[in-house]
Amino acid sequence: MIAATKKILIADDDPGIVDAVSLILEMMGYEVASTQNGAAVPSVLKKNTTDLILLDIWMSGHDGRDI
């Protein structure tokens, strides 16, 4: 039986952090989606099933705690 690939959403307004974390997680076998726009998180979640969200709580323009 093959285990399903876990899906992780990264939401952070710092492109360097998004790139670094995405690279590490993909190397570990995870499927990664990302957004640098906090306002886009709800629409990304509606379109994709996600097992885990890594969310920056201090995104410019949006507080991650409100998302």
PDB file of N, CA and C in Angstrom:
ATOM      1  N   MET A   1       0.841  -1.175   0.000  1.00  0.00           N
ATOM      2  CA  MET A   1       0.000   0.000   0.000  1.00  0.00           C
ATOM      3  C   MET A   1       0.892   1.246   0.000  1.00  0.00           C
ATOM      4  N   ILE A   2       0.599   2.185  -0.860  1.00  0.00           N
ATOM      5  CA  ILE A   2       1.373   3.419  -0.963  1.00  0.00           C
ATOM      6  C   ILE A   2       0.680   4.502  -0.144  1.00  0.00           C
ATOM      7  N   ALA A   3       1.448   5.143   0.742  1.00  0.00           N
ATOM      8  CA  ALA A   3       0.887   6.217   1.569  1.00  0.00           C
ATOM      9  C   ALA A   3       0.673   7.465   0.721  1.00  0.00           C
ATOM     10  N   ALA A   4      -0.396   8.179   1.013  1.00  0.00           N
ATOM     11  CA  ALA A   4      -0.683   9.427   0.300  1.00  0.00           C
ATOM     12  C   ALA A   4       0.334  10.488   0.693  1.00  0.00           C
ATOM     13  N   THR A   5       0.705  11.306  -0.267  1.00  0.00           N
ATOM     14  CA  THR A   5       1.626  12.402   0.001  1.00  0.00           C
ATOM     15  C   THR A   5       0.909  13.466   0.815  1.00  0.00           C
ATOM     16  N   LYS A   6       1.535  13.889   1.892  1.00  0.00           N
ATOM     17  CA  LYS A   6       0.958  14.941   2.733  1.00  0.00           C
ATOM     18  C   LYS A   6       1.147  16.286   2.052  1.00  0.00           C
ATOM     19  N   LYS A   7       0.143  17.142   2.167  1.00  0.00           N
ATOM     20  CA  LYS A   7       0.159  18.450   1.507  1.00  0.00           C
ATOM     21  C   LYS A   7       0.276  19.559   2.543  1.00  0.00           C
ATOM     22  N   ILE A   8       1.202  20.477   2.302  1.00  0.00           N
ATOM     23  CA  ILE A   8       1.463  21.577   3.221  1.00  0.00           C
ATOM     24  C   ILE A   8       1.321  22.899   2.480  1.00  0.00           C
ATOM     25  N   LEU A   9       0.613  23.828   3.094  1.00  0.00           N
ATOM     26  CA  LEU A   9       0.477  25.182   2.561  1.00  0.00           C
ATOM     27  C   LEU A   9       1.356  26.109   3.380  1.00  0.00           C
ATOM     28  N   ILE A  10       2.210  26.872   2.697  1.00  0.00           N
ATOM     29  CA  ILE A  10       3.047  27.875   3.345  1.00  0.00           C
ATOM     30  C   ILE A  10       2.496  29.241   2.976  1.00  0.00           C
ATOM     31  N   ALA A  11       2.180  30.038   3.993  1.00  0.00           N
ATOM     32  CA  ALA A  11       1.689  31.399   3.776  1.00  0.00           C
ATOM     33  C   ALA A  11       2.619  32.355   4.511  1.00  0.00           C
ATOM     34  N   ASP A  12       3.435  33.068   3.750  1.00  0.00           N
ATOM     35  CA  ASP A  12       4.403  33.995   4.328  1.00  0.00           C
ATOM     36  C   ASP A  12       4.706  35.068   3.299  1.00  0.00           C
ATOM     37  N   ASP A  13       4.841  36.313   3.744  1.00  0.00           N
ATOM     38  CA  ASP A  13       5.101  37.403   2.806  1.00  0.00           C
ATOM     39  C   ASP A  13       6.581  37.576   2.482  1.00  0.00           C
ATOM     40  N   ASP A  14       7.448  36.754   3.067  1.00  0.00           N
ATOM     41  CA  ASP A  14       8.885  36.813   2.789  1.00  0.00           C
ATOM     42  C   ASP A  14       9.236  35.717   1.778  1.00  0.00           C
ATOM     43  N   PRO A  15       9.552  36.095   0.529  1.00  0.00           N
ATOM     44  CA  PRO A  15       9.818  35.080  -0.496  1.00  0.00           C
ATOM     45  C   PRO A  15      11.000  34.176  -0.159  1.00  0.00           C
ATOM     46  N   GLY A  16      11.978  34.685   0.558  1.00  0.00           N
ATOM     47  CA  GLY A  16      13.125  33.865   0.943  1.00  0.00           C
ATOM     48  C   GLY A  16      12.726  32.735   1.872  1.00  0.00           C
ATOM     49  N   ILE A  17      11.853  33.035   2.813  1.00  0.00           N
ATOM     50  CA  ILE A  17      11.372  32.006   3.735  1.00  0.00           C
ATOM     51  C   ILE A  17      10.527  30.985   2.986  1.00  0.00           C
ATOM     52  N   VAL A  18       9.647  31.464   2.127  1.00  0.00           N
ATOM     53  CA  VAL A  18       8.799  30.552   1.347  1.00  0.00           C
ATOM     54  C   VAL A  18       9.669  29.611   0.513  1.00  0.00           C
ATOM     55  N   ASP A  19      10.664  30.140  -0.168  1.00  0.00           N
ATOM     56  CA  ASP A  19      11.535  29.310  -1.008  1.00  0.00           C
ATOM     57  C   ASP A  19      12.316  28.295  -0.185  1.00  0.00           C
ATOM     58  N   ALA A  20      12.901  28.736   0.926  1.00  0.00           N
ATOM     59  CA  ALA A  20      13.722  27.844   1.747  1.00  0.00           C
ATOM     60  C   ALA A  20      12.889  26.727   2.367  1.00  0.00           C
ATOM     61  N   VAL A  21      11.763  27.084   2.953  1.00  0.00           N
ATOM     62  CA  VAL A  21      10.917  26.077   3.596  1.00  0.00           C
ATOM     63  C   VAL A  21      10.329  25.131   2.549  1.00  0.00           C
ATOM     64  N   SER A  22       9.917  25.664   1.409  1.00  0.00           N
ATOM     65  CA  SER A  22       9.387  24.818   0.327  1.00  0.00           C
ATOM     66  C   SER A  22      10.424  23.799  -0.126  1.00  0.00           C
ATOM     67  N   LEU A  23      11.641  24.247  -0.332  1.00  0.00           N
ATOM     68  CA  LEU A  23      12.711  23.358  -0.785  1.00  0.00           C
ATOM     69  C   LEU A  23      12.947  22.233   0.211  1.00  0.00           C
ATOM     70  N   ILE A  24      13.040  22.571   1.478  1.00  0.00           N
ATOM     71  CA  ILE A  24      13.279  21.558   2.509  1.00  0.00           C
ATOM     72  C   ILE A  24      12.135  20.550   2.558  1.00  0.00           C
ATOM     73  N   LEU A  25      10.903  21.043   2.561  1.00  0.00           N
ATOM     74  CA  LEU A  25       9.757  20.141   2.650  1.00  0.00           C
ATOM     75  C   LEU A  25       9.624  19.261   1.414  1.00  0.00           C
ATOM     76  N   GLU A  26       9.872  19.820   0.235  1.00  0.00           N
ATOM     77  CA  GLU A  26       9.805  19.020  -0.991  1.00  0.00           C
ATOM     78  C   GLU A  26      10.883  17.944  -0.993  1.00  0.00           C
ATOM     79  N   MET A  27      12.064  18.264  -0.475  1.00  0.00           N
ATOM     80  CA  MET A  27      13.137  17.266  -0.387  1.00  0.00           C
ATOM     81  C   MET A  27      12.763  16.138   0.575  1.00  0.00           C
ATOM     82  N   MET A  28      11.898  16.435   1.526  1.00  0.00           N
ATOM     83  CA  MET A  28      11.445  15.431   2.487  1.00  0.00           C
ATOM     84  C   MET A  28      10.236  14.652   1.976  1.00  0.00           C
ATOM     85  N   GLY A  29       9.754  14.989   0.768  1.00  0.00           N
ATOM     86  CA  GLY A  29       8.685  14.227   0.146  1.00  0.00           C
ATOM     87  C   GLY A  29       7.290  14.801   0.282  1.00  0.00           C
ATOM     88  N   TYR A  30       7.182  16.008   0.797  1.00  0.00           N
ATOM     89  CA  TYR A  30       5.867  16.635   0.932  1.00  0.00           C
ATOM     90  C   TYR A  30       5.491  17.376  -0.344  1.00  0.00           C
ATOM     91  N   GLU A  31       4.188  17.481  -0.586  1.00  0.00           N
ATOM     92  CA  GLU A  31       3.678  18.323  -1.662  1.00  0.00           C
ATOM     93  C   GLU A  31       3.430  19.701  -1.050  1.00  0.00           C
ATOM     94  N   VAL A  32       3.991  20.740  -1.662  1.00  0.00           N
ATOM     95  CA  VAL A  32       3.945  22.075  -1.067  1.00  0.00           C
ATOM     96  C   VAL A  32       3.234  23.056  -1.991  1.00  0.00           C
ATOM     97  N   ALA A  33       2.312  23.809  -1.411  1.00  0.00           N
ATOM     98  CA  ALA A  33       1.698  24.955  -2.079  1.00  0.00           C
ATOM     99  C   ALA A  33       2.082  26.170  -1.250  1.00  0.00           C
ATOM    100  N   SER A  34       2.131  27.327  -1.887  1.00  0.00           N
ATOM    101  CA  SER A  34       2.514  28.518  -1.126  1.00  0.00           C
ATOM    102  C   SER A  34       1.809  29.753  -1.659  1.00  0.00           C
ATOM    103  N   THR A  35       1.722  30.740  -0.786  1.00  0.00           N
ATOM    104  CA  THR A  35       1.219  32.047  -1.164  1.00  0.00           C
ATOM    105  C   THR A  35       1.948  33.090  -0.333  1.00  0.00           C
ATOM    106  N   GLN A  36       2.191  34.233  -0.943  1.00  0.00           N
ATOM    107  CA  GLN A  36       2.814  35.342  -0.227  1.00  0.00           C
ATOM    108  C   GLN A  36       1.778  36.416   0.087  1.00  0.00           C
ATOM    109  N   ASN A  37       0.530  36.086  -0.137  1.00  0.00           N
ATOM    110  CA  ASN A  37      -0.570  37.018   0.069  1.00  0.00           C
ATOM    111  C   ASN A  37      -1.538  36.408   1.079  1.00  0.00           C
ATOM    112  N   GLY A  38      -1.595  36.995   2.265  1.00  0.00           N
ATOM    113  CA  GLY A  38      -2.469  36.463   3.302  1.00  0.00           C
ATOM    114  C   GLY A  38      -3.925  36.419   2.898  1.00  0.00           C
ATOM    115  N   ALA A  39      -4.353  37.379   2.098  1.00  0.00           N
ATOM    116  CA  ALA A  39      -5.748  37.417   1.659  1.00  0.00           C
ATOM    117  C   ALA A  39      -6.091  36.234   0.756  1.00  0.00           C
ATOM    118  N   ALA A  40      -5.085  35.608   0.151  1.00  0.00           N
ATOM    119  CA  ALA A  40      -5.319  34.492  -0.760  1.00  0.00           C
ATOM    120  C   ALA A  40      -5.475  33.155  -0.042  1.00  0.00           C
ATOM    121  N   VAL A  41      -5.140  33.090   1.233  1.00  0.00           N
ATOM    122  CA  VAL A  41      -5.175  31.816   1.956  1.00  0.00           C
ATOM    123  C   VAL A  41      -6.554  31.151   1.911  1.00  0.00           C
ATOM    124  N   PRO A  42      -7.646  31.841   2.221  1.00  0.00           N
ATOM    125  CA  PRO A  42      -8.953  31.164   2.167  1.00  0.00           C
ATOM    126  C   PRO A  42      -9.286  30.575   0.794  1.00  0.00           C
ATOM    127  N   SER A  43      -8.966  31.284  -0.277  1.00  0.00           N
ATOM    128  CA  SER A  43      -9.280  30.751  -1.610  1.00  0.00           C
ATOM    129  C   SER A  43      -8.383  29.566  -1.958  1.00  0.00           C
ATOM    130  N   VAL A  44      -7.129  29.591  -1.521  1.00  0.00           N
ATOM    131  CA  VAL A  44      -6.235  28.447  -1.753  1.00  0.00           C
ATOM    132  C   VAL A  44      -6.771  27.225  -1.014  1.00  0.00           C
ATOM    133  N   LEU A  45      -7.254  27.422   0.206  1.00  0.00           N
ATOM    134  CA  LEU A  45      -7.785  26.305   0.988  1.00  0.00           C
ATOM    135  C   LEU A  45      -9.068  25.747   0.387  1.00  0.00           C
ATOM    136  N   LYS A  46      -9.874  26.586  -0.249  1.00  0.00           N
ATOM    137  CA  LYS A  46     -11.105  26.107  -0.883  1.00  0.00           C
ATOM    138  C   LYS A  46     -10.800  25.246  -2.103  1.00  0.00           C
ATOM    139  N   LYS A  47      -9.692  25.538  -2.794  1.00  0.00           N
ATOM    140  CA  LYS A  47      -9.339  24.822  -4.018  1.00  0.00           C
ATOM    141  C   LYS A  47      -8.530  23.561  -3.749  1.00  0.00           C
ATOM    142  N   ASN A  48      -7.842  23.496  -2.612  1.00  0.00           N
ATOM    143  CA  ASN A  48      -6.921  22.393  -2.338  1.00  0.00           C
ATOM    144  C   ASN A  48      -7.143  21.842  -0.937  1.00  0.00           C
ATOM    145  N   THR A  49      -7.043  20.525  -0.822  1.00  0.00           N
ATOM    146  CA  THR A  49      -7.028  19.947   0.517  1.00  0.00           C
ATOM    147  C   THR A  49      -5.619  20.094   1.062  1.00  0.00           C
ATOM    148  N   THR A  50      -5.514  20.422   2.325  1.00  0.00           N
ATOM    149  CA  THR A  50      -4.218  20.670   2.946  1.00  0.00           C
ATOM    150  C   THR A  50      -4.175  19.951   4.282  1.00  0.00           C
ATOM    151  N   ASP A  51      -3.052  19.284   4.552  1.00  0.00           N
ATOM    152  CA  ASP A  51      -2.890  18.586   5.822  1.00  0.00           C
ATOM    153  C   ASP A  51      -2.316  19.490   6.905  1.00  0.00           C
ATOM    154  N   LEU A  52      -1.567  20.504   6.488  1.00  0.00           N
ATOM    155  CA  LEU A  52      -0.909  21.391   7.447  1.00  0.00           C
ATOM    156  C   LEU A  52      -0.733  22.767   6.818  1.00  0.00           C
ATOM    157  N   ILE A  53      -0.902  23.812   7.622  1.00  0.00           N
ATOM    158  CA  ILE A  53      -0.661  25.181   7.163  1.00  0.00           C
ATOM    159  C   ILE A  53       0.445  25.780   8.014  1.00  0.00           C
ATOM    160  N   LEU A  54       1.485  26.272   7.366  1.00  0.00           N
ATOM    161  CA  LEU A  54       2.531  27.039   8.042  1.00  0.00           C
ATOM    162  C   LEU A  54       2.226  28.495   7.737  1.00  0.00           C
ATOM    163  N   LEU A  55       1.789  29.222   8.741  1.00  0.00           N
ATOM    164  CA  LEU A  55       1.228  30.550   8.542  1.00  0.00           C
ATOM    165  C   LEU A  55       2.016  31.594   9.323  1.00  0.00           C
ATOM    166  N   ASP A  56       2.519  32.585   8.613  1.00  0.00           N
ATOM    167  CA  ASP A  56       3.199  33.726   9.230  1.00  0.00           C
ATOM    168  C   ASP A  56       2.136  34.576   9.920  1.00  0.00           C
ATOM    169  N   ILE A  57       2.304  34.818  11.218  1.00  0.00           N
ATOM    170  CA  ILE A  57       1.274  35.606  11.902  1.00  0.00           C
ATOM    171  C   ILE A  57       1.480  37.105  11.749  1.00  0.00           C
ATOM    172  N   TRP A  58       2.616  37.526  11.182  1.00  0.00           N
ATOM    173  CA  TRP A  58       2.873  38.956  10.996  1.00  0.00           C
ATOM    174  C   TRP A  58       3.062  39.299   9.527  1.00  0.00           C
ATOM    175  N   MET A  59       2.142  38.871   8.683  1.00  0.00           N
ATOM    176  CA  MET A  59       2.226  39.217   7.270  1.00  0.00           C
ATOM    177  C   MET A  59       1.804  40.663   7.078  1.00  0.00           C
ATOM    178  N   SER A  60       2.480  41.339   6.165  1.00  0.00           N
ATOM    179  CA  SER A  60       2.115  42.732   5.912  1.00  0.00           C
ATOM    180  C   SER A  60       0.707  42.798   5.327  1.00  0.00           C
ATOM    181  N   GLY A  61      -0.105  43.653   5.913  1.00  0.00           N
ATOM    182  CA  GLY A  61      -1.466  43.818   5.435  1.00  0.00           C
ATOM    183  C   GLY A  61      -2.466  42.872   6.061  1.00  0.00           C
ATOM    184  N   HIS A  62      -2.020  41.702   6.527  1.00  0.00           N
ATOM    185  CA  HIS A  62      -2.927  40.711   7.114  1.00  0.00           C
ATOM    186  C   HIS A  62      -2.251  40.061   8.304  1.00  0.00           C
ATOM    187  N   ASP A  63      -2.978  39.929   9.359  1.00  0.00           N
ATOM    188  CA  ASP A  63      -2.488  39.242  10.538  1.00  0.00           C
ATOM    189  C   ASP A  63      -2.856  37.772  10.395  1.00  0.00           C
ATOM    190  N   GLY A  64      -1.872  36.903  10.416  1.00  0.00           N
ATOM    191  CA  GLY A  64      -2.129  35.485  10.249  1.00  0.00           C
ATOM    192  C   GLY A  64      -3.090  34.910  11.267  1.00  0.00           C
ATOM    193  N   ARG A  65      -3.175  35.528  12.436  1.00  0.00           N
ATOM    194  CA  ARG A  65      -4.110  35.047  13.458  1.00  0.00           C
ATOM    195  C   ARG A  65      -5.555  35.297  13.044  1.00  0.00           C
ATOM    196  N   ASP A  66      -5.786  36.260  12.167  1.00  0.00           N
ATOM    197  CA  ASP A  66      -7.141  36.553  11.702  1.00  0.00           C
ATOM    198  C   ASP A  66      -7.567  35.665  10.539  1.00  0.00           C
ATOM    199  N   ILE A  67      -6.613  35.070   9.887  1.00  0.00           N
ATOM    200  CA  ILE A  67      -6.916  34.223   8.731  1.00  0.00           C
ATOM    201  C   ILE A  67      -7.440  32.902   9.231  1.00  0.00           C
TER     202      ILE A  67
END
